[in-house]
Amino acid sequence: MDFEFSPDQQQFINDVRAFLAEEARKPYAKEVMSPEREADSMLADSPERREFNKQLAKKRYLGMSWPLEYGGQAKEGIYEYLVNEELASVGAPLIGKGVGCVGKTLIRHGSEKHKTEFLPQILNAEIEFCLGYSEPGAGSDLASLKLKAEKIDGGWKVNGQKIYNTSAHFADWYWLAARTDFDVPKHKGISLFLIPMNSPGITVREIKTMGDHRTNEVFFDDVFVPDDALVGELNKGWVYICEALDYERFTLYTVGPIQKKFDVFIDMIKHETRDGQPLKDDPYVRKIVAQLATDLETCVMLQRRVIAAACKGGVPTVEAAMCKLYSTQLGQRLANAALDILGPSSILHEGVEHAPCHGKWEHSLRATALDTIGGGTSEVQKNIIARRGLELPLAM
Ligand SMILES: Cc1cc2nc3c(=O)[nH]c(=O)nc-3n(C[C@H](O)[C@H](O)[C@H](O)COP(=O)(O)OP(=O)(O)OC[C@H]3O[C@@H](n4cnc5c(N)ncnc54)[C@H](O)[C@@H]3O)c2cc1C
């Protein structure tokens, strides 16, 4: 049993760290690297962010697991995970959905036109995508989506609504799931399309989340989509969406940010006082800290199990569900513990006078709640563990 990375992987981690240390010295660093922020999606689009992504591209950190013929390096997926872990640890934007979901699906199923048009742009960090899956009434049960693409001459007419489409307000292209057949079982009538975000008839409206980051609802009003915007085969969208989730298992859940947050938590315990007494001397506080340190170690091990299983060529669905469930709930427990320890004033927001730790933990509690929802809620993860891991029957 070996819990360490191989010498080659460790060398790679060192190289990425050296690259990030160099980036951190650039004038734009504070715009793109903020270890204090709660989620990748909170980093808005900016020229600095796009420039940073270009540097990632130059270092060839994008598309490392893609085949050589498409400009990749045919490396194991773990290298993409390692880059993301380091990016997450310094609060930099993660390798996007372009490389993972969009790029890998196009490589397997896309037309030559799509491959030629999009793959080089993704590798060079020239475009941003928005994933258009969720709808009001179709989130956990995504296959129930109703946004309608109706066949017309030369293309499709799209009508309906999406919700929680995170980068819709700045993305260049929409990776859109639409219903193309209402007369077959729901999983079999979905297709994927790649369409420009500025297509006439698309309206994007802001939704502000409890974690203070922006997401969007998007309305489609007779949007024309040409025939060649269809990704792969008609009505195969569900298969592609599920496959893409499998590709992403490596990179979805990083533990670096929780580790960093725990360091901040420990620092707080070591230096803050309550009622004039150092927190570090309080037996109740020490018990909480010891428990959280143990939980964090469990979280790291669950993450390593996902990587180990995927490295052996498996699809670690159950391991990834356990890791997602545990790590996102740990993020909540950590924030909750900080609020308990800091006392009633801990609920003061950032910017309010006397807000302990500048309101960090109050914000963290709100922001980490979103992590337990996005990418599949905690209940959905438990269903996966019960059904696929424990082979229990479907809940009635
Ligand atoms: C920060 C963030 C970013 C997101 N980004 C995107 C994006 O870019 N693109 C996109 O398409 N979507 C995105 N989403 C949407 C996300 O995928 C959905 O919110 C999520 O899948 C849950 O769906 P829902 O909100 O419709 O809730 P629902 O599915 O309606 O769930 C409501 C409640 O019921 C529970 N529940 C549902 N089904 C079951 C069940 N079978 N058993 C037990 N309990 C159940 C859920 O756990 C939840 O507590 C994002 C969400 C968040 C929070």
XYZ file of N, CA, C and O in Angstrom, residues 284-369:
344
model
N -12.753 22.476 25.115
C -13.826 22.241 24.138
C -13.320 22.532 22.717
O -13.515 21.746 21.791
N -12.600 23.651 22.595
C -12.078 24.047 21.281
C -11.061 23.018 20.794
O -11.063 22.611 19.627
N -10.221 22.552 21.682
C -9.184 21.579 21.293
C -9.817 20.283 20.777
O -9.336 19.663 19.831
N -10.926 19.890 21.429
C -11.625 18.660 20.975
C -12.160 18.842 19.561
O -12.057 17.957 18.707
N -12.736 20.003 19.324
C -13.298 20.273 17.990
C -12.186 20.233 16.939
O -12.330 19.619 15.871
N -11.075 20.876 17.263
C -9.970 20.959 16.302
C -9.430 19.562 15.992
O -9.179 19.215 14.820
N -9.273 18.753 17.040
C -8.728 17.403 16.839
C -9.662 16.581 15.944
O -9.219 15.847 15.053
N -10.976 16.742 16.184
C -11.950 16.013 15.361
C -11.863 16.447 13.905
O -11.835 15.616 12.979
N -11.775 17.761 13.686
C -11.726 18.274 12.313
C -10.439 17.857 11.612
O -10.441 17.568 10.410
N -9.342 17.803 12.363
C -8.067 17.359 11.757
C -8.207 15.914 11.281
O -7.711 15.534 10.203
N -8.907 15.115 12.070
C -9.129 13.710 11.695
C -10.032 13.622 10.470
O -9.788 12.846 9.537
N -11.061 14.449 10.471
C -11.995 14.463 9.328
C -11.257 14.876 8.046
O -11.519 14.340 6.966
N -10.371 15.835 8.190
C -9.633 16.313 7.011
C -8.774 15.190 6.432
O -8.703 14.993 5.211
N -8.140 14.447 7.313
C -7.314 13.329 6.861
C -8.190 12.286 6.144
O -7.806 11.737 5.108
N -9.380 12.045 6.683
C -10.319 11.106 6.036
C -10.664 11.598 4.633
O -10.708 10.816 3.669
N -10.867 12.910 4.540
C -11.227 13.525 3.259
C -10.107 13.313 2.227
O -10.368 12.938 1.070
N -8.866 13.537 2.670
C -7.726 13.354 1.759
C -7.672 11.894 1.293
O -7.452 11.608 0.107
N -7.911 10.979 2.215
C -7.848 9.551 1.840
C -8.969 9.171 0.866
O -8.765 8.374 -0.051
N -10.147 9.740 1.072
C -11.248 9.459 0.127
C -10.878 9.978 -1.262
O -11.142 9.311 -2.275
N -10.242 11.141 -1.294
C -9.812 11.704 -2.581
C -8.765 10.793 -3.236
O -8.810 10.517 -4.427
N -7.840 10.302 -2.416
C -6.799 9.417 -2.971
C -7.413 8.126 -3.531
O -6.922 7.550 -4.494
N -8.501 7.678 -2.907
C -9.156 6.459 -3.411
C -9.763 6.703 -4.793
O -9.741 5.831 -5.654
N -10.304 7.892 -4.985
C -10.862 8.227 -6.309
C -9.739 8.167 -7.341
O -9.861 7.540 -8.405
N -8.607 8.793 -6.989
C -7.485 8.851 -7.931
C -6.954 7.441 -8.199
O -6.719 7.059 -9.351
N -6.776 6.673 -7.111
C -6.207 5.331 -7.270
C -7.090 4.467 -8.173
O -6.608 3.790 -9.084
N -8.412 4.528 -7.934
C -9.332 3.710 -8.735
C -9.293 4.155 -10.195
O -9.260 3.319 -11.112
N -9.284 5.472 -10.414
C -9.286 5.976 -11.793
C -7.973 5.636 -12.491
O -7.961 5.338 -13.688
N -6.867 5.672 -11.729
C -5.557 5.345 -12.326
C -5.514 3.894 -12.812
O -4.790 3.570 -13.748
N -6.290 3.040 -12.146
C -6.304 1.634 -12.571
C -7.261 1.424 -13.738
O -7.551 0.295 -14.122
N -7.820 2.507 -14.241
C -8.689 2.401 -15.419
C -10.145 2.217 -15.067
O -10.984 2.042 -15.954
N -10.496 2.270 -13.784
C -11.901 2.096 -13.398
C -12.660 3.408 -13.481
O -12.085 4.458 -13.731
N -13.972 3.318 -13.289
C -14.803 4.522 -13.204
C -15.257 4.607 -11.747
O -16.176 3.895 -11.343
N -14.594 5.437 -10.959
C -14.835 5.414 -9.506
C -16.091 6.163 -9.081
O -16.031 7.114 -8.304
N -17.245 5.735 -9.593
C -18.493 6.455 -9.329
C -18.787 6.526 -7.835
O -19.111 7.591 -7.303
N -18.680 5.382 -7.158
C -19.041 5.349 -5.742
C -17.995 6.097 -4.910
O -18.330 6.889 -4.015
N -16.718 5.891 -5.234
C -15.653 6.590 -4.506
C -15.814 8.106 -4.653
O -15.662 8.861 -3.697
N -16.118 8.547 -5.890
C -16.268 9.985 -6.135
C -17.487 10.528 -5.381
O -17.452 11.645 -4.861
N -18.556 9.721 -5.313
C -19.754 10.168 -4.580
C -19.429 10.314 -3.093
O -19.831 11.292 -2.452
N -18.671 9.349 -2.545
C -18.309 9.441 -1.124
C -17.438 10.673 -0.875
O -17.605 11.389 0.107
N -16.493 10.896 -1.780
C -15.570 12.016 -1.622
C -16.318 13.350 -1.719
O -16.107 14.258 -0.912
N -17.231 13.450 -2.686
C -17.990 14.694 -2.861
C -18.860 14.950 -1.630
O -18.890 16.050 -1.078
N -19.565 13.901 -1.203
C -20.445 14.019 -0.036
C -19.650 14.473 1.188
O -19.997 15.439 1.869
N -18.547 13.777 1.436
C -17.786 14.015 2.662
C -17.085 15.374 2.627
O -17.125 16.129 3.600
N -16.437 15.685 1.517
C -15.623 16.905 1.488
C -16.498 18.152 1.536
O -16.159 19.124 2.211
N -17.649 18.126 0.853
C -18.483 19.335 0.864
C -19.145 19.515 2.233
O -19.294 20.633 2.713
N -19.492 18.391 2.874
C -20.079 18.518 4.209
C -19.015 18.936 5.225
O -19.304 19.647 6.183
N -17.781 18.508 4.990
C -16.691 18.934 5.878
C -16.474 20.450 5.778
O -16.224 21.120 6.790
N -16.590 20.976 4.565
C -16.479 22.433 4.379
C -17.511 23.161 5.240
O -17.226 24.184 5.855
N -18.723 22.597 5.291
C -19.774 23.181 6.125
C -19.459 23.026 7.617
O -19.614 23.959 8.395
N -18.975 21.830 7.995
C -18.668 21.596 9.422
C -17.574 22.538 9.914
O -17.620 23.032 11.030
N -16.598 22.761 9.046
C -15.480 23.625 9.416
C -15.971 25.050 9.685
O -15.639 25.664 10.713
N -16.791 25.567 8.760
C -17.317 26.929 8.934
C -18.209 27.007 10.172
O -18.121 27.941 10.972
N -19.035 25.980 10.350
C -19.926 25.930 11.508
C -19.149 25.943 12.812
O -19.507 26.650 13.758
N -18.067 25.151 12.844
C -17.252 25.059 14.059
C -16.633 26.428 14.363
O -16.617 26.870 15.517
N -16.155 27.116 13.319
C -15.552 28.439 13.533
C -16.586 29.404 14.111
O -16.291 30.153 15.048
N -17.807 29.355 13.578
C -18.853 30.253 14.086
C -19.184 29.926 15.541
O -19.329 30.825 16.377
N -19.285 28.639 15.871
C -19.564 28.225 17.258
C -18.493 28.762 18.199
O -18.773 29.304 19.258
N -17.245 28.597 17.762
C -16.124 28.969 18.625
C -16.037 30.483 18.801
O -15.755 30.981 19.888
N -16.316 31.220 17.737
C -16.173 32.678 17.798
C -17.343 33.358 18.517
O -17.251 34.525 18.890
N -18.447 32.642 18.681
C -19.571 33.210 19.431
C -20.506 34.038 18.564
O -20.352 34.104 17.341
N -21.501 34.685 19.218
C -22.599 35.327 18.482
C -22.143 36.362 17.446
O -22.744 36.473 16.386
N -21.070 37.102 17.734
C -20.682 38.159 16.785
C -20.134 37.577 15.480
O -19.942 38.299 14.501
N -19.899 36.266 15.448
C -19.333 35.646 14.245
C -20.282 35.708 13.059
O -19.877 35.484 11.928
N -21.555 36.019 13.330
C -22.481 36.087 12.179
C -22.450 37.466 11.512
O -23.184 37.710 10.552
N -21.591 38.356 11.992
C -21.463 39.656 11.322
C -20.764 39.477 9.974
O -19.792 38.734 9.864
N -21.278 40.209 8.989
C -20.735 40.102 7.624
C -19.387 40.791 7.509
O -19.077 41.701 8.277
N -18.662 40.397 6.478
C -17.439 41.087 6.084
C -17.748 42.586 5.897
O -18.791 42.935 5.347
N -16.874 43.416 6.384
C -17.060 44.860 6.214
C -17.785 45.502 7.384
O -17.776 46.718 7.533
N -18.457 44.671 8.218
C -19.140 45.225 9.393
C -18.111 45.357 10.515
O -17.287 44.461 10.704
N -18.199 46.470 11.232
C -17.238 46.693 12.318
C -17.319 45.551 13.333
O -18.416 45.055 13.634
N -16.203 45.131 13.837
C -16.093 44.071 14.850
C -16.426 42.674 14.327
O -16.559 41.734 15.110
N -16.596 42.522 13.025
C -16.860 41.167 12.501
C -15.608 40.312 12.746
O -14.540 40.637 12.232
N -15.731 39.220 13.525
C -14.542 38.414 13.800
C -13.962 37.825 12.509
O -14.720 37.408 11.613
N -12.649 37.801 12.420
C -11.931 37.285 11.242
C -12.471 37.938 9.963
O -12.570 37.287 8.915
N -12.857 39.202 10.063
C -13.375 39.980 8.920
C -14.555 39.287 8.241
O -14.745 39.400 7.030
N -15.323 38.521 8.995
C -16.521 37.876 8.439
C -16.231 36.658 7.586
O -17.114 36.122 6.916
N -14.991 36.177 7.611
C -14.608 35.062 6.746
C -15.495 33.827 6.955
O -15.980 33.222 6.002
N -15.719 33.481 8.215
C -16.399 32.199 8.461
C -17.897 32.288 8.220
O -18.531 31.317 7.820
N -18.423 33.480 8.457
C -19.849 33.683 8.154
C -20.060 33.496 6.643
O -20.991 32.813 6.209
N -19.142 34.076 5.868
C -19.250 33.936 4.410
C -19.020 32.486 3.999
O -19.712 31.932 3.143
N -18.059 31.850 4.655
C -17.731 30.471 4.310
C -18.945 29.554 4.509
O -19.208 28.667 3.696
N -19.678 29.795 5.603
C -20.840 28.936 5.866
C -21.862 29.041 4.739
O -22.423 28.050 4.276
N -22.060 30.277 4.242
C -23.028 30.455 3.146
C -22.500 29.864 1.839
O -23.213 29.194 1.112
N -21.217 30.118 1.579
C -20.665 29.695 0.281
C -20.525 28.172 0.194
O -20.790 27.580 -0.859
N -20.139 27.537 1.287
C -19.931 26.083 1.226
C -21.264 25.329 1.120
O -21.280 24.174 0.686
N -22.365 25.991 1.488
C -23.676 25.343 1.311
C -23.890 25.026 -0.171
O -24.457 23.991 -0.537
